[in-house]
Amino acid sequence: MIMVVLENVNKIYNEGTPRAFEALKSIDLEVSEGECVVLSGVSGSGKSTLLSLIAALDKPSRGKIAVNGELISKLPDLHASAYRAKTIGVIFQHFNLLESLSVEENVIVPLINSGFDMRTIKALADKSMELAAISHKASQEVKALSGGEKQRCAIARALIHEPKLILCDEPTANLDRANSLKFIEILQSLHDMGKTIIVATHDPLFEGLPFVSKVVHMEDGRIVKNER
Ligand code: ADP
Ligand code: ADP
């Protein structure tokens, strides 16, 4: 099954003003279910913009985007957040955690108004903290964590609703090598579970990973190479 399709997608920031800027130009991309795709390219080449369109955090100026069979390129905002809650987990380079809450409290934040009972929430939290290798710090305040642990807390939060598609934006940019390698191990286990993963990165650590099925190279808002 195809998980993500982009057809002739353009993104123009500040369209119709003198500051108009074409950040994405005629993007065609297909990602199958269970694939792990690396989006590479220098800073400013359009990687974050592409991820934000797939997450429906922003809308394309032209073109079509479908994710998990749902056309998302024109979703109204309310439907966009429901789509994210159902389908997408996003891991940013900035963790956006609540520093004075515990790891577990941060991890369950996305489910607070979900209508799930506390036992279900607790079971989901245990499962995603386990996956993100942060269970041993569940009751610790976030402000006392190392950078790598904070990221694993953010990963657990991104996984709690069991998303099919995981988007990562420069996930290792603020990590040292040991934590970056640990991140790659987590990515491998998500891949082994059948998750579809897209990672925007210019970290050479991601080159040649056996579970990466293709590297999509971006330059100046275009896909210039799409290699298996
Ligand atoms: P990264 O390269 O780490 O993904 P960002 O996506 O945050 O970084 O930003 C990439 C570039 O986009 C930066 O040069 C930043 O200044 C620019 N940028 C981000 N948001 C805006 C904005 N709202 N208006 C203008 N430029 C922006
Ligand atoms: P990358 O993630 O590869 O660093 P981005 O997608 O962040 O690239 O940025 C692509 C281009 O779009 C950059 O030139 C950036 O300055 C511009 N850009 C990004 N966000 C905005 C924004 N909100 N408003 C205007 N320009 C932006």
PDB file of C-alpha atoms and ligand atoms in Angstrom:
ATOM      1  CA  MET A   1       0.000   0.000   0.000  1.00  0.00           C
ATOM      2  CA  ILE A   2       1.121   3.552  -0.727  1.00  0.00           C
ATOM      3  CA  MET A   3       1.319   5.603   2.482  1.00  0.00           C
ATOM      4  CA  VAL A   4       2.286   9.038   1.112  1.00  0.00           C
ATOM      5  CA  VAL A   5       1.809  10.530  -2.374  1.00  0.00           C
ATOM      6  CA  LEU A   6       2.719  14.032  -3.494  1.00  0.00           C
ATOM      7  CA  GLU A   7       1.747  15.110  -7.002  1.00  0.00           C
ATOM      8  CA  ASN A   8       3.207  18.220  -8.537  1.00  0.00           C
ATOM      9  CA  VAL A   9       3.374  20.020  -5.197  1.00  0.00           C
ATOM     10  CA  ASN A  10       4.467  23.650  -4.986  1.00  0.00           C
ATOM     11  CA  LYS A  11       4.814  25.805  -1.904  1.00  0.00           C
ATOM     12  CA  ILE A  12       5.125  29.541  -2.230  1.00  0.00           C
ATOM     13  CA  TYR A  13       5.546  31.466   1.018  1.00  0.00           C
ATOM     14  CA  ASN A  14       4.024  34.963   1.054  1.00  0.00           C
ATOM     15  CA  GLU A  15       2.402  34.312  -2.309  1.00  0.00           C
ATOM     16  CA  GLY A  16       1.227  37.418  -4.128  1.00  0.00           C
ATOM     17  CA  THR A  17       3.541  39.751  -2.195  1.00  0.00           C
ATOM     18  CA  PRO A  18       6.969  41.131  -3.149  1.00  0.00           C
ATOM     19  CA  ARG A  19       8.408  38.678  -0.598  1.00  0.00           C
ATOM     20  CA  ALA A  20       6.963  35.647  -2.405  1.00  0.00           C
ATOM     21  CA  PHE A  21       9.354  32.720  -2.184  1.00  0.00           C
ATOM     22  CA  GLU A  22       8.990  29.362  -3.884  1.00  0.00           C
ATOM     23  CA  ALA A  23      10.229  26.863  -1.293  1.00  0.00           C
ATOM     24  CA  LEU A  24       9.009  23.719  -3.095  1.00  0.00           C
ATOM     25  CA  LYS A  25       8.907  23.288  -6.867  1.00  0.00           C
ATOM     26  CA  SER A  26       6.919  20.529  -8.627  1.00  0.00           C
ATOM     27  CA  ILE A  27       7.516  17.839  -6.037  1.00  0.00           C
ATOM     28  CA  ASP A  28       6.455  14.283  -6.933  1.00  0.00           C
ATOM     29  CA  LEU A  29       7.073  11.683  -4.261  1.00  0.00           C
ATOM     30  CA  GLU A  30       5.717   8.282  -3.276  1.00  0.00           C
ATOM     31  CA  VAL A  31       6.416   6.471  -0.029  1.00  0.00           C
ATOM     32  CA  SER A  32       5.104   2.930   0.500  1.00  0.00           C
ATOM     33  CA  GLU A  33       3.814   1.595   3.794  1.00  0.00           C
ATOM     34  CA  GLY A  34       6.700   0.374   5.940  1.00  0.00           C
ATOM     35  CA  GLU A  35       9.391   2.298   4.043  1.00  0.00           C
ATOM     36  CA  CYS A  36      12.025   4.407   5.785  1.00  0.00           C
ATOM     37  CA  VAL A  37      12.952   7.360   3.564  1.00  0.00           C
ATOM     38  CA  VAL A  38      15.727   9.875   4.192  1.00  0.00           C
ATOM     39  CA  LEU A  39      15.245  13.423   2.887  1.00  0.00           C
ATOM     40  CA  SER A  40      18.677  14.948   2.461  1.00  0.00           C
ATOM     41  CA  GLY A  41      19.885  18.367   1.353  1.00  0.00           C
ATOM     42  CA  VAL A  42      21.524  21.471   2.800  1.00  0.00           C
ATOM     43  CA  SER A  43      19.739  23.835   5.175  1.00  0.00           C
ATOM     44  CA  GLY A  44      17.170  25.856   3.213  1.00  0.00           C
ATOM     45  CA  SER A  45      16.611  23.209   0.523  1.00  0.00           C
ATOM     46  CA  GLY A  46      12.967  22.678   1.576  1.00  0.00           C
ATOM     47  CA  LYS A  47      13.027  19.593   3.824  1.00  0.00           C
ATOM     48  CA  SER A  48      11.103  21.109   6.759  1.00  0.00           C
ATOM     49  CA  THR A  49       8.573  22.666   4.406  1.00  0.00           C
ATOM     50  CA  LEU A  50       7.935  19.280   2.809  1.00  0.00           C
ATOM     51  CA  LEU A  51       7.459  17.616   6.217  1.00  0.00           C
ATOM     52  CA  SER A  52       5.097  20.363   7.384  1.00  0.00           C
ATOM     53  CA  LEU A  53       2.896  19.810   4.313  1.00  0.00           C
ATOM     54  CA  ILE A  54       2.800  16.041   4.901  1.00  0.00           C
ATOM     55  CA  ALA A  55       1.855  16.737   8.548  1.00  0.00           C
ATOM     56  CA  ALA A  56      -0.864  19.173   7.338  1.00  0.00           C
ATOM     57  CA  LEU A  57       0.716  21.881   9.503  1.00  0.00           C
ATOM     58  CA  ASP A  58       0.662  24.000   6.357  1.00  0.00           C
ATOM     59  CA  LYS A  59      -0.987  23.714   2.946  1.00  0.00           C
ATOM     60  CA  PRO A  60       0.623  23.446  -0.483  1.00  0.00           C
ATOM     61  CA  SER A  61       0.095  26.329  -2.914  1.00  0.00           C
ATOM     62  CA  ARG A  62      -0.534  23.818  -5.717  1.00  0.00           C
ATOM     63  CA  GLY A  63      -0.675  20.073  -6.087  1.00  0.00           C
ATOM     64  CA  LYS A  64      -2.107  17.120  -4.225  1.00  0.00           C
ATOM     65  CA  ILE A  65      -1.006  15.292  -1.108  1.00  0.00           C
ATOM     66  CA  ALA A  66      -2.588  12.065   0.079  1.00  0.00           C
ATOM     67  CA  VAL A  67      -1.600  10.175   3.226  1.00  0.00           C
ATOM     68  CA  ASN A  68      -2.930   6.763   4.191  1.00  0.00           C
ATOM     69  CA  GLY A  69      -5.610   7.116   1.509  1.00  0.00           C
ATOM     70  CA  GLU A  70      -6.804  10.514   2.755  1.00  0.00           C
ATOM     71  CA  LEU A  71      -6.488  13.649   0.619  1.00  0.00           C
ATOM     72  CA  ILE A  72      -4.910  16.139   3.027  1.00  0.00           C
ATOM     73  CA  SER A  73      -3.779  19.015   0.815  1.00  0.00           C
ATOM     74  CA  LYS A  74      -6.953  21.024   1.416  1.00  0.00           C
ATOM     75  CA  LEU A  75      -8.005  19.887   4.879  1.00  0.00           C
ATOM     76  CA  PRO A  76      -9.658  22.556   7.052  1.00  0.00           C
ATOM     77  CA  ASP A  77      -7.649  23.162  10.269  1.00  0.00           C
ATOM     78  CA  LEU A  78      -9.974  21.203  12.510  1.00  0.00           C
ATOM     79  CA  HIS A  79      -9.740  18.142  10.281  1.00  0.00           C
ATOM     80  CA  ALA A  80      -5.982  18.641  10.004  1.00  0.00           C
ATOM     81  CA  SER A  81      -5.518  18.223  13.743  1.00  0.00           C
ATOM     82  CA  ALA A  82      -7.765  15.159  13.766  1.00  0.00           C
ATOM     83  CA  TYR A  83      -5.704  13.743  10.893  1.00  0.00           C
ATOM     84  CA  ARG A  84      -2.474  14.322  12.842  1.00  0.00           C
ATOM     85  CA  ALA A  85      -3.913  12.766  15.995  1.00  0.00           C
ATOM     86  CA  LYS A  86      -4.933   9.692  14.025  1.00  0.00           C
ATOM     87  CA  THR A  87      -2.077   9.157  11.614  1.00  0.00           C
ATOM     88  CA  ILE A  88       1.090  11.126  12.333  1.00  0.00           C
ATOM     89  CA  GLY A  89       3.876  11.271  14.912  1.00  0.00           C
ATOM     90  CA  VAL A  90       6.317  14.163  14.582  1.00  0.00           C
ATOM     91  CA  ILE A  91       9.802  14.316  16.106  1.00  0.00           C
ATOM     92  CA  PHE A  92      11.429  17.742  15.926  1.00  0.00           C
ATOM     93  CA  GLN A  93      14.946  18.816  16.785  1.00  0.00           C
ATOM     94  CA  HIS A  94      13.440  21.002  19.528  1.00  0.00           C
ATOM     95  CA  PHE A  95      11.619  18.865  22.015  1.00  0.00           C
ATOM     96  CA  ASN A  96       8.896  21.251  23.277  1.00  0.00           C
ATOM     97  CA  LEU A  97       8.522  19.394  26.565  1.00  0.00           C
ATOM     98  CA  LEU A  98       6.957  20.708  29.769  1.00  0.00           C
ATOM     99  CA  GLU A  99      10.077  20.945  31.920  1.00  0.00           C
ATOM    100  CA  SER A 100       8.495  20.751  35.369  1.00  0.00           C
ATOM    101  CA  LEU A 101       6.374  17.698  34.582  1.00  0.00           C
ATOM    102  CA  SER A 102       7.619  14.117  34.705  1.00  0.00           C
ATOM    103  CA  VAL A 103       8.474  12.076  31.636  1.00  0.00           C
ATOM    104  CA  GLU A 104       5.269  10.069  31.915  1.00  0.00           C
ATOM    105  CA  GLU A 105       3.129  13.194  32.353  1.00  0.00           C
ATOM    106  CA  ASN A 106       4.663  14.688  29.206  1.00  0.00           C
ATOM    107  CA  VAL A 107       4.140  11.481  27.274  1.00  0.00           C
ATOM    108  CA  ILE A 108       0.403  11.337  28.027  1.00  0.00           C
ATOM    109  CA  VAL A 109      -0.283  14.998  27.139  1.00  0.00           C
ATOM    110  CA  PRO A 110      -1.594  14.173  23.622  1.00  0.00           C
ATOM    111  CA  LEU A 111      -4.204  11.831  25.116  1.00  0.00           C
ATOM    112  CA  ILE A 112      -5.577  14.151  27.777  1.00  0.00           C
ATOM    113  CA  ASN A 113      -8.786  14.899  25.901  1.00  0.00           C
ATOM    114  CA  SER A 114      -8.874  11.649  23.976  1.00  0.00           C
ATOM    115  CA  GLY A 115     -11.692  10.093  25.994  1.00  0.00           C
ATOM    116  CA  PHE A 116      -9.563   7.034  26.802  1.00  0.00           C
ATOM    117  CA  ASP A 117      -9.760   5.817  30.391  1.00  0.00           C
ATOM    118  CA  MET A 118      -6.696   6.171  32.625  1.00  0.00           C
ATOM    119  CA  ARG A 119      -5.815   2.475  32.450  1.00  0.00           C
ATOM    120  CA  THR A 120      -5.659   2.524  28.658  1.00  0.00           C
ATOM    121  CA  ILE A 121      -3.613   5.736  28.725  1.00  0.00           C
ATOM    122  CA  LYS A 122      -1.186   4.234  31.236  1.00  0.00           C
ATOM    123  CA  ALA A 123      -0.790   1.080  29.128  1.00  0.00           C
ATOM    124  CA  LEU A 124      -0.134   3.142  25.969  1.00  0.00           C
ATOM    125  CA  ALA A 125       2.367   5.318  27.872  1.00  0.00           C
ATOM    126  CA  ASP A 126       4.225   2.255  29.159  1.00  0.00           C
ATOM    127  CA  LYS A 127       4.406   0.845  25.659  1.00  0.00           C
ATOM    128  CA  SER A 128       5.721   4.009  24.022  1.00  0.00           C
ATOM    129  CA  MET A 129       8.218   4.766  26.823  1.00  0.00           C
ATOM    130  CA  GLU A 130       9.505   1.221  26.382  1.00  0.00           C
ATOM    131  CA  LEU A 131       9.882   1.738  22.631  1.00  0.00           C
ATOM    132  CA  ALA A 132      11.705   5.026  23.159  1.00  0.00           C
ATOM    133  CA  ALA A 133      13.985   3.480  25.808  1.00  0.00           C
ATOM    134  CA  ILE A 134      12.979   5.957  28.512  1.00  0.00           C
ATOM    135  CA  SER A 135      10.864   3.763  30.853  1.00  0.00           C
ATOM    136  CA  HIS A 136      13.521   3.857  33.560  1.00  0.00           C
ATOM    137  CA  LYS A 137      13.022   7.649  33.857  1.00  0.00           C
ATOM    138  CA  ALA A 138       9.201   7.628  33.785  1.00  0.00           C
ATOM    139  CA  SER A 139       8.683   9.486  37.059  1.00  0.00           C
ATOM    140  CA  GLN A 140      11.630  11.885  36.726  1.00  0.00           C
ATOM    141  CA  GLU A 141      11.112  15.587  36.014  1.00  0.00           C
ATOM    142  CA  VAL A 142      12.082  16.525  32.467  1.00  0.00           C
ATOM    143  CA  LYS A 143      14.331  19.377  33.619  1.00  0.00           C
ATOM    144  CA  ALA A 144      16.662  16.810  35.210  1.00  0.00           C
ATOM    145  CA  LEU A 145      17.142  14.814  31.990  1.00  0.00           C
ATOM    146  CA  SER A 146      20.099  14.845  29.600  1.00  0.00           C
ATOM    147  CA  GLY A 147      19.588  16.021  26.001  1.00  0.00           C
ATOM    148  CA  GLY A 148      19.376  12.472  24.701  1.00  0.00           C
ATOM    149  CA  GLU A 149      16.844  11.507  27.367  1.00  0.00           C
ATOM    150  CA  LYS A 150      14.735  14.567  26.602  1.00  0.00           C
ATOM    151  CA  GLN A 151      14.614  13.516  23.003  1.00  0.00           C
ATOM    152  CA  ARG A 152      13.567   9.992  23.935  1.00  0.00           C
ATOM    153  CA  CYS A 153      10.798  11.494  26.073  1.00  0.00           C
ATOM    154  CA  ALA A 154       9.656  13.513  23.022  1.00  0.00           C
ATOM    155  CA  ILE A 155       9.766  10.337  20.924  1.00  0.00           C
ATOM    156  CA  ALA A 156       7.610   8.484  23.464  1.00  0.00           C
ATOM    157  CA  ARG A 157       5.116  11.367  23.334  1.00  0.00           C
ATOM    158  CA  ALA A 158       5.105  11.267  19.515  1.00  0.00           C
ATOM    159  CA  LEU A 159       4.357   7.523  19.569  1.00  0.00           C
ATOM    160  CA  ILE A 160       1.655   7.337  22.223  1.00  0.00           C
ATOM    161  CA  HIS A 161      -1.259   7.396  19.787  1.00  0.00           C
ATOM    162  CA  GLU A 162       0.411   4.643  17.729  1.00  0.00           C
ATOM    163  CA  PRO A 163       0.829   6.638  14.495  1.00  0.00           C
ATOM    164  CA  LYS A 164       1.368   4.811  11.206  1.00  0.00           C
ATOM    165  CA  LEU A 165       3.588   7.555   9.789  1.00  0.00           C
ATOM    166  CA  ILE A 166       6.517   9.063  11.696  1.00  0.00           C
ATOM    167  CA  LEU A 167       8.109  12.311  10.530  1.00  0.00           C
ATOM    168  CA  CYS A 168      11.486  13.385  11.935  1.00  0.00           C
ATOM    169  CA  ASP A 169      13.004  16.825  11.318  1.00  0.00           C
ATOM    170  CA  GLU A 170      16.779  16.911  11.932  1.00  0.00           C
ATOM    171  CA  PRO A 171      16.353  14.497  14.840  1.00  0.00           C
ATOM    172  CA  THR A 172      20.054  14.248  15.672  1.00  0.00           C
ATOM    173  CA  ALA A 173      20.964  17.924  15.249  1.00  0.00           C
ATOM    174  CA  ASN A 174      21.244  18.487  19.009  1.00  0.00           C
ATOM    175  CA  LEU A 175      22.602  15.070  19.952  1.00  0.00           C
ATOM    176  CA  ASP A 176      26.115  13.765  20.464  1.00  0.00           C
ATOM    177  CA  ARG A 177      27.245  10.686  18.582  1.00  0.00           C
ATOM    178  CA  ALA A 178      26.284   8.153  21.251  1.00  0.00           C
ATOM    179  CA  ASN A 179      22.754   9.527  21.499  1.00  0.00           C
ATOM    180  CA  SER A 180      22.495   9.761  17.705  1.00  0.00           C
ATOM    181  CA  LEU A 181      23.363   6.076  17.436  1.00  0.00           C
ATOM    182  CA  LYS A 182      20.757   5.306  20.084  1.00  0.00           C
ATOM    183  CA  PHE A 183      18.217   7.300  18.073  1.00  0.00           C
ATOM    184  CA  ILE A 184      19.020   5.187  15.021  1.00  0.00           C
ATOM    185  CA  GLU A 185      18.402   2.025  17.076  1.00  0.00           C
ATOM    186  CA  ILE A 186      14.957   3.333  18.040  1.00  0.00           C
ATOM    187  CA  LEU A 187      14.261   4.131  14.379  1.00  0.00           C
ATOM    188  CA  GLN A 188      15.271   0.590  13.459  1.00  0.00           C
ATOM    189  CA  SER A 189      12.790  -0.877  15.952  1.00  0.00           C
ATOM    190  CA  LEU A 190      10.014   1.389  14.653  1.00  0.00           C
ATOM    191  CA  HIS A 191      10.862   0.195  11.162  1.00  0.00           C
ATOM    192  CA  ASP A 192      10.768  -3.432  12.331  1.00  0.00           C
ATOM    193  CA  MET A 193       7.249  -2.778  13.693  1.00  0.00           C
ATOM    194  CA  GLY A 194       6.149  -1.771  10.192  1.00  0.00           C
ATOM    195  CA  LYS A 195       5.966   2.003  10.715  1.00  0.00           C
ATOM    196  CA  THR A 196       6.455   4.287   7.731  1.00  0.00           C
ATOM    197  CA  ILE A 197       9.227   6.790   8.487  1.00  0.00           C
ATOM    198  CA  ILE A 198      10.463   9.968   6.788  1.00  0.00           C
ATOM    199  CA  VAL A 199      13.602  11.589   8.213  1.00  0.00           C
ATOM    200  CA  ALA A 200      14.818  15.005   7.071  1.00  0.00           C
ATOM    201  CA  THR A 201      18.492  15.215   7.924  1.00  0.00           C
ATOM    202  CA  HIS A 202      21.914  16.198   6.721  1.00  0.00           C
ATOM    203  CA  ASP A 203      23.598  13.956   9.271  1.00  0.00           C
ATOM    204  CA  PRO A 204      25.944  11.551   7.410  1.00  0.00           C
ATOM    205  CA  LEU A 205      25.176   8.907  10.064  1.00  0.00           C
ATOM    206  CA  PHE A 206      21.977   8.170   8.114  1.00  0.00           C
ATOM    207  CA  GLU A 207      23.836   7.313   4.910  1.00  0.00           C
ATOM    208  CA  GLY A 208      23.889   3.637   4.068  1.00  0.00           C
ATOM    209  CA  LEU A 209      21.657   2.434   6.912  1.00  0.00           C
ATOM    210  CA  PRO A 210      20.380  -0.995   5.865  1.00  0.00           C
ATOM    211  CA  PHE A 211      16.731  -0.238   6.683  1.00  0.00           C
ATOM    212  CA  VAL A 212      16.648   3.013   4.673  1.00  0.00           C
ATOM    213  CA  SER A 213      14.927   2.146   1.394  1.00  0.00           C
ATOM    214  CA  LYS A 214      15.583   5.407  -0.382  1.00  0.00           C
ATOM    215  CA  VAL A 215      17.377   8.719  -0.093  1.00  0.00           C
ATOM    216  CA  VAL A 216      15.563  11.668  -1.611  1.00  0.00           C
ATOM    217  CA  HIS A 217      17.983  14.492  -2.219  1.00  0.00           C
ATOM    218  CA  MET A 218      16.643  18.069  -2.285  1.00  0.00           C
ATOM    219  CA  GLU A 219      18.252  21.153  -3.720  1.00  0.00           C
ATOM    220  CA  ASP A 220      16.671  24.562  -3.898  1.00  0.00           C
ATOM    221  CA  GLY A 221      13.103  23.291  -3.450  1.00  0.00           C
ATOM    222  CA  ARG A 222      13.413  20.464  -5.963  1.00  0.00           C
ATOM    223  CA  ILE A 223      14.015  16.746  -5.722  1.00  0.00           C
ATOM    224  CA  VAL A 224      17.206  16.259  -7.685  1.00  0.00           C
ATOM    225  CA  LYS A 225      17.925  12.618  -6.866  1.00  0.00           C
ATOM    226  CA  ASN A 226      15.724   9.790  -5.700  1.00  0.00           C
ATOM    227  CA  GLU A 227      17.913   6.733  -5.170  1.00  0.00           C
ATOM    228  CA  ARG A 228      17.185   3.267  -3.840  1.00  0.00           C
TER     229      ARG A 228
HETATM  230  P1  ADP B   1      15.857  23.995   9.828  1.00  0.00           P
HETATM  231  O1  ADP B   1      16.773  24.257   8.684  1.00  0.00           O
HETATM  232  O2  ADP B   1      16.596  23.634  11.057  1.00  0.00           O
HETATM  233  O3  ADP B   1      14.737  23.094   9.509  1.00  0.00           O
HETATM  234  P2  ADP B   1      13.876  26.090   9.966  1.00  0.00           P
HETATM  235  O4  ADP B   1      13.002  25.290   9.124  1.00  0.00           O
HETATM  236  O5  ADP B   1      13.358  26.527  11.290  1.00  0.00           O
HETATM  237  O6  ADP B   1      15.280  25.413  10.217  1.00  0.00           O
HETATM  238  O7  ADP B   1      14.289  27.349   9.169  1.00  0.00           O
HETATM  239  C1  ADP B   1      14.936  27.233   7.921  1.00  0.00           C
HETATM  240  C2  ADP B   1      15.045  28.589   7.340  1.00  0.00           C
HETATM  241  O8  ADP B   1      13.735  29.113   7.165  1.00  0.00           O
HETATM  242  C3  ADP B   1      15.800  29.561   8.226  1.00  0.00           C
HETATM  243  O9  ADP B   1      16.683  30.294   7.422  1.00  0.00           O
HETATM  244  C4  ADP B   1      14.729  30.458   8.808  1.00  0.00           C
HETATM  245  O10 ADP B   1      15.211  31.738   9.038  1.00  0.00           O
HETATM  246  C5  ADP B   1      13.667  30.418   7.713  1.00  0.00           C
HETATM  247  N1  ADP B   1      12.335  30.617   8.275  1.00  0.00           N
HETATM  248  C6  ADP B   1      11.692  29.796   9.122  1.00  0.00           C
HETATM  249  N2  ADP B   1      10.496  30.289   9.429  1.00  0.00           N
HETATM  250  C7  ADP B   1      10.395  31.451   8.771  1.00  0.00           C
HETATM  251  C8  ADP B   1       9.384  32.448   8.685  1.00  0.00           C
HETATM  252  N3  ADP B   1       8.239  32.359   9.366  1.00  0.00           N
HETATM  253  N4  ADP B   1       9.576  33.509   7.896  1.00  0.00           N
HETATM  254  C9  ADP B   1      10.717  33.616   7.189  1.00  0.00           C
HETATM  255  N5  ADP B   1      11.704  32.714   7.224  1.00  0.00           N
HETATM  256  C10 ADP B   1      11.550  31.660   8.011  1.00  0.00           C
HETATM  257  P1  ADP B   2      15.274  23.012   5.263  1.00  0.00           P
HETATM  258  O1  ADP B   2      14.368  22.289   6.187  1.00  0.00           O
HETATM  259  O2  ADP B   2      15.812  22.142   4.167  1.00  0.00           O
HETATM  260  O3  ADP B   2      16.341  23.733   5.991  1.00  0.00           O
HETATM  261  P2  ADP B   2      13.074  24.834   4.891  1.00  0.00           P
HETATM  262  O4  ADP B   2      11.941  24.064   4.354  1.00  0.00           O
HETATM  263  O5  ADP B   2      13.084  25.163   6.329  1.00  0.00           O
HETATM  264  O6  ADP B   2      14.419  24.099   4.490  1.00  0.00           O
HETATM  265  O7  ADP B   2      13.197  26.180   4.087  1.00  0.00           O
HETATM  266  C1  ADP B   2      13.171  26.253   2.674  1.00  0.00           C
HETATM  267  C2  ADP B   2      13.186  27.700   2.250  1.00  0.00           C
HETATM  268  O8  ADP B   2      11.926  28.306   2.566  1.00  0.00           O
HETATM  269  C3  ADP B   2      14.250  28.533   2.940  1.00  0.00           C
HETATM  270  O9  ADP B   2      14.799  29.400   1.994  1.00  0.00           O
HETATM  271  C4  ADP B   2      13.496  29.287   3.996  1.00  0.00           C
HETATM  272  O10 ADP B   2      14.096  30.516   4.273  1.00  0.00           O
HETATM  273  C5  ADP B   2      12.121  29.450   3.401  1.00  0.00           C
HETATM  274  N1  ADP B   2      11.067  29.448   4.422  1.00  0.00           N
HETATM  275  C6  ADP B   2      10.806  28.457   5.302  1.00  0.00           C
HETATM  276  N2  ADP B   2       9.739  28.762   6.064  1.00  0.00           N
HETATM  277  C7  ADP B   2       9.314  29.967   5.647  1.00  0.00           C
HETATM  278  C8  ADP B   2       8.248  30.833   6.029  1.00  0.00           C
HETATM  279  N3  ADP B   2       7.383  30.490   6.976  1.00  0.00           N
HETATM  280  N4  ADP B   2       8.115  32.004   5.380  1.00  0.00           N
HETATM  281  C9  ADP B   2       8.972  32.343   4.395  1.00  0.00           C
HETATM  282  N5  ADP B   2       9.990  31.588   3.972  1.00  0.00           N
HETATM  283  C10 ADP B   2      10.168  30.425   4.611  1.00  0.00           C
END
